[in-house]
Amino acid sequence: SLPALLLACLPLAASAAEPATATESAAEPTLELAWETAGFSAPESVVFDPQAQRYYVSNMGSWGEGATPGDGFISVLDADGGLQTLRWIEGLENPKGLALANGRLYVGDDDALVEIDPAAAAILARHRPDDGPGAFNDATADADGNVYVFSRRLDTVFRLDDDGFAPWRRLDPHETGRP
């Protein structure tokens, strides 16, 4: 399994022995390992919940040909990267993109956009396209609390809003490329 890493961008310190040239005066950022947490099973996405001061990590488990159905899960880390609960929410297919909105955690899973109540650690709903699994990937939310998730199978962005779960924008992969 791959560890989850948190990297911070830090500017390089200018050498006091050498004067900076015009091109060197803008310091290039460098990455520095802030912390590392191991024990995941194909981690795919991480989202930080500023109210709860914790991270959620999607774990796809096994995937591809020969994958074990339902072995995906969500893990919880504290704000310092310490593992709180490895298998906090279980029974997911291949959870990928994560989004927070309206006091809920949303997970783009193979079969559905999964809605989770973080306070209860419970799945509240599975939002699916009318014609089968969505093969969902990335998820995001806007300032109004609408949640968006992309279906690779349908090349469509779906939106969950007060009116329900429905296709929002169809994409042409020849113009946009495939994620």
Short mmCIF file of C-alpha atoms in Angstrom, two decimals:
data_model
loop_
_atom_site.label_atom_id
_atom_site.label_comp_id
_atom_site.label_asym_id
_atom_site.label_seq_id
_atom_site.Cartn_x
_atom_site.Cartn_y
_atom_site.Cartn_z
CA SER A 1 0.00 0.00 0.00
CA LEU A 2 1.10 3.53 -0.65
CA PRO A 3 1.49 6.04 2.17
CA ALA A 4 -0.32 9.34 2.01
CA LEU A 5 2.04 12.28 1.95
CA LEU A 6 1.56 15.92 2.76
CA LEU A 7 4.08 18.20 1.14
CA ALA A 8 4.61 21.89 1.80
CA CYS A 9 6.06 24.40 -0.65
CA LEU A 10 8.82 26.43 0.89
CA PRO A 11 10.93 29.07 -0.87
CA LEU A 12 14.61 28.32 -1.18
CA ALA A 13 16.78 30.56 0.96
CA ALA A 14 19.01 32.84 -1.10
CA SER A 15 22.70 32.35 -0.52
CA ALA A 16 24.23 35.28 1.35
CA ALA A 17 27.59 34.61 -0.34
CA GLU A 18 26.28 35.21 -3.85
CA PRO A 19 24.27 38.24 -4.96
CA ALA A 20 20.98 37.35 -6.65
CA THR A 21 20.52 38.06 -10.33
CA ALA A 22 17.21 39.28 -11.76
CA THR A 23 16.22 35.72 -12.70
CA GLU A 24 17.29 34.33 -9.31
CA SER A 25 15.52 36.95 -7.21
CA ALA A 26 12.20 35.11 -7.45
CA ALA A 27 12.91 32.05 -5.31
CA GLU A 28 11.85 28.71 -6.75
CA PRO A 29 9.58 26.77 -4.41
CA THR A 30 10.76 23.44 -3.08
CA LEU A 31 8.81 20.60 -1.48
CA GLU A 32 9.45 19.42 2.03
CA LEU A 33 7.84 16.39 3.63
CA ALA A 34 5.57 17.62 6.44
CA TRP A 35 4.35 14.17 7.56
CA GLU A 36 3.70 10.68 6.29
CA THR A 37 1.01 8.16 7.20
CA ALA A 38 1.11 4.51 6.13
CA GLY A 39 -1.39 1.67 6.12
CA PHE A 40 -3.75 2.67 3.32
CA SER A 41 -5.01 0.51 0.47
CA ALA A 42 -4.69 2.38 -2.86
CA PRO A 43 -5.41 5.88 -1.47
CA GLU A 44 -6.82 8.18 -4.14
CA SER A 45 -8.03 11.48 -2.64
CA VAL A 46 -7.72 13.52 0.53
CA VAL A 47 -9.93 16.36 1.77
CA PHE A 48 -9.48 18.43 4.94
CA ASP A 49 -12.49 19.26 7.10
CA PRO A 50 -11.62 22.58 8.79
CA GLN A 51 -14.55 22.38 11.23
CA ALA A 52 -13.70 18.89 12.47
CA GLN A 53 -9.94 19.47 12.07
CA ARG A 54 -9.41 16.16 10.31
CA TYR A 55 -8.62 14.67 6.93
CA TYR A 56 -10.68 12.10 5.03
CA VAL A 57 -8.79 9.71 2.72
CA SER A 58 -10.48 7.57 0.06
CA ASN A 59 -9.01 4.06 -0.27
CA MET A 60 -9.89 2.18 -3.44
CA GLY A 61 -8.83 -1.19 -2.00
CA SER A 62 -8.38 -3.65 -4.84
CA TRP A 63 -9.27 -2.32 -8.27
CA GLY A 64 -9.24 -3.31 -11.90
CA GLU A 65 -9.66 -6.85 -13.15
CA GLY A 66 -10.03 -9.27 -10.25
CA ALA A 67 -10.95 -6.57 -7.72
CA THR A 68 -12.80 -7.60 -4.59
CA PRO A 69 -16.26 -5.96 -4.65
CA GLY A 70 -16.98 -3.62 -1.75
CA ASP A 71 -13.47 -3.47 -0.28
CA GLY A 72 -13.10 0.30 -0.67
CA PHE A 73 -13.21 2.50 2.43
CA ILE A 74 -12.67 5.97 3.90
CA SER A 75 -10.00 6.66 6.53
CA VAL A 76 -9.81 9.53 9.02
CA LEU A 77 -6.60 11.34 10.03
CA ASP A 78 -6.21 14.03 12.65
CA ALA A 79 -4.99 17.50 11.65
CA ASP A 80 -1.37 16.42 12.22
CA GLY A 81 -1.65 13.39 9.93
CA GLY A 82 -2.06 10.79 12.65
CA LEU A 83 -4.33 7.89 11.78
CA GLN A 84 -7.56 8.05 13.81
CA THR A 85 -9.61 5.35 12.06
CA LEU A 86 -8.35 3.28 9.13
CA ARG A 87 -11.73 1.83 8.06
CA TRP A 88 -14.12 4.60 9.16
CA ILE A 89 -16.67 3.99 6.35
CA GLU A 90 -16.57 0.60 4.60
CA GLY A 91 -18.44 -1.17 1.82
CA LEU A 92 -17.48 1.16 -1.03
CA GLU A 93 -16.42 -0.05 -4.47
CA ASN A 94 -13.53 2.20 -5.56
CA PRO A 95 -13.97 5.52 -3.77
CA LYS A 96 -12.13 8.34 -5.46
CA GLY A 97 -12.93 12.08 -5.37
CA LEU A 98 -14.02 13.68 -2.10
CA ALA A 99 -15.95 16.89 -1.41
CA LEU A 100 -17.38 18.56 1.70
CA ALA A 101 -20.64 20.54 1.58
CA ASN A 102 -23.71 21.08 3.73
CA GLY A 103 -22.17 19.26 6.70
CA ARG A 104 -21.74 16.12 4.58
CA LEU A 105 -18.85 14.24 2.97
CA TYR A 106 -19.46 13.26 -0.66
CA VAL A 107 -17.54 10.43 -2.31
CA GLY A 108 -17.32 9.71 -6.05
CA ASP A 109 -17.54 5.90 -6.09
CA ASP A 110 -17.85 3.49 -9.02
CA ASP A 111 -21.58 2.94 -8.57
CA ALA A 112 -22.79 6.21 -7.01
CA LEU A 113 -22.11 9.58 -5.46
CA VAL A 114 -22.11 8.50 -1.82
CA GLU A 115 -23.40 10.97 0.79
CA ILE A 116 -21.97 10.49 4.30
CA ASP A 117 -22.90 12.13 7.61
CA PRO A 118 -19.49 12.65 9.28
CA ALA A 119 -21.01 13.20 12.74
CA ALA A 120 -22.79 9.83 12.63
CA ALA A 121 -20.12 8.04 10.53
CA ALA A 122 -22.96 6.72 8.36
CA ILE A 123 -23.87 6.55 4.70
CA LEU A 124 -27.06 8.56 4.18
CA ALA A 125 -27.65 8.09 0.45
CA ARG A 126 -26.23 6.74 -2.80
CA HIS A 127 -27.06 9.01 -5.74
CA ARG A 128 -26.99 7.10 -9.06
CA PRO A 129 -27.70 7.83 -12.71
CA ASP A 130 -31.00 6.35 -13.89
CA ASP A 131 -29.30 3.91 -16.26
CA GLY A 132 -26.75 2.23 -13.99
CA PRO A 133 -23.44 2.83 -12.23
CA GLY A 134 -21.86 6.21 -12.77
CA ALA A 135 -18.18 5.19 -12.73
CA PHE A 136 -17.65 8.43 -10.83
CA ASN A 137 -14.29 10.00 -10.26
CA ASP A 138 -13.64 13.55 -9.09
CA ALA A 139 -16.06 15.42 -6.82
CA THR A 140 -16.27 19.07 -5.81
CA ALA A 141 -18.73 21.53 -4.31
CA ASP A 142 -19.48 25.19 -4.95
CA ALA A 143 -20.13 28.01 -2.47
CA ASP A 144 -23.90 27.42 -2.70
CA GLY A 145 -23.58 23.81 -1.51
CA ASN A 146 -24.15 22.18 -4.90
CA VAL A 147 -22.07 19.03 -5.34
CA TYR A 148 -20.60 18.03 -8.70
CA VAL A 149 -19.19 14.64 -9.72
CA PHE A 150 -17.84 13.42 -13.06
CA SER A 151 -19.01 10.17 -14.69
CA ARG A 152 -16.32 8.63 -16.92
CA ARG A 153 -18.85 6.15 -18.28
CA LEU A 154 -21.23 8.86 -19.42
CA ASP A 155 -18.74 11.74 -19.99
CA THR A 156 -21.11 13.84 -17.91
CA VAL A 157 -20.84 16.06 -14.86
CA PHE A 158 -23.73 15.39 -12.48
CA ARG A 159 -24.98 17.90 -9.92
CA LEU A 160 -26.62 17.24 -6.57
CA ASP A 161 -28.66 20.25 -5.46
CA ASP A 162 -31.94 21.01 -3.69
CA ASP A 163 -33.84 19.62 -6.70
CA GLY A 164 -32.02 16.27 -6.62
CA PHE A 165 -29.29 14.44 -8.54
CA ALA A 166 -29.22 14.94 -12.31
CA PRO A 167 -26.90 15.40 -15.31
CA TRP A 168 -25.59 18.96 -15.38
CA ARG A 169 -23.11 19.15 -18.32
CA ARG A 170 -22.19 16.60 -20.95
CA LEU A 171 -18.53 16.78 -22.01
CA ASP A 172 -16.99 15.94 -25.35
CA PRO A 173 -13.75 14.02 -24.57
CA HIS A 174 -12.39 14.98 -28.00
CA GLU A 175 -12.45 18.63 -26.87
CA THR A 176 -11.77 18.28 -23.14
CA GLY A 177 -9.63 15.14 -23.00
CA ARG A 178 -10.28 12.30 -20.61
CA PRO A 179 -9.40 12.56 -16.94
#
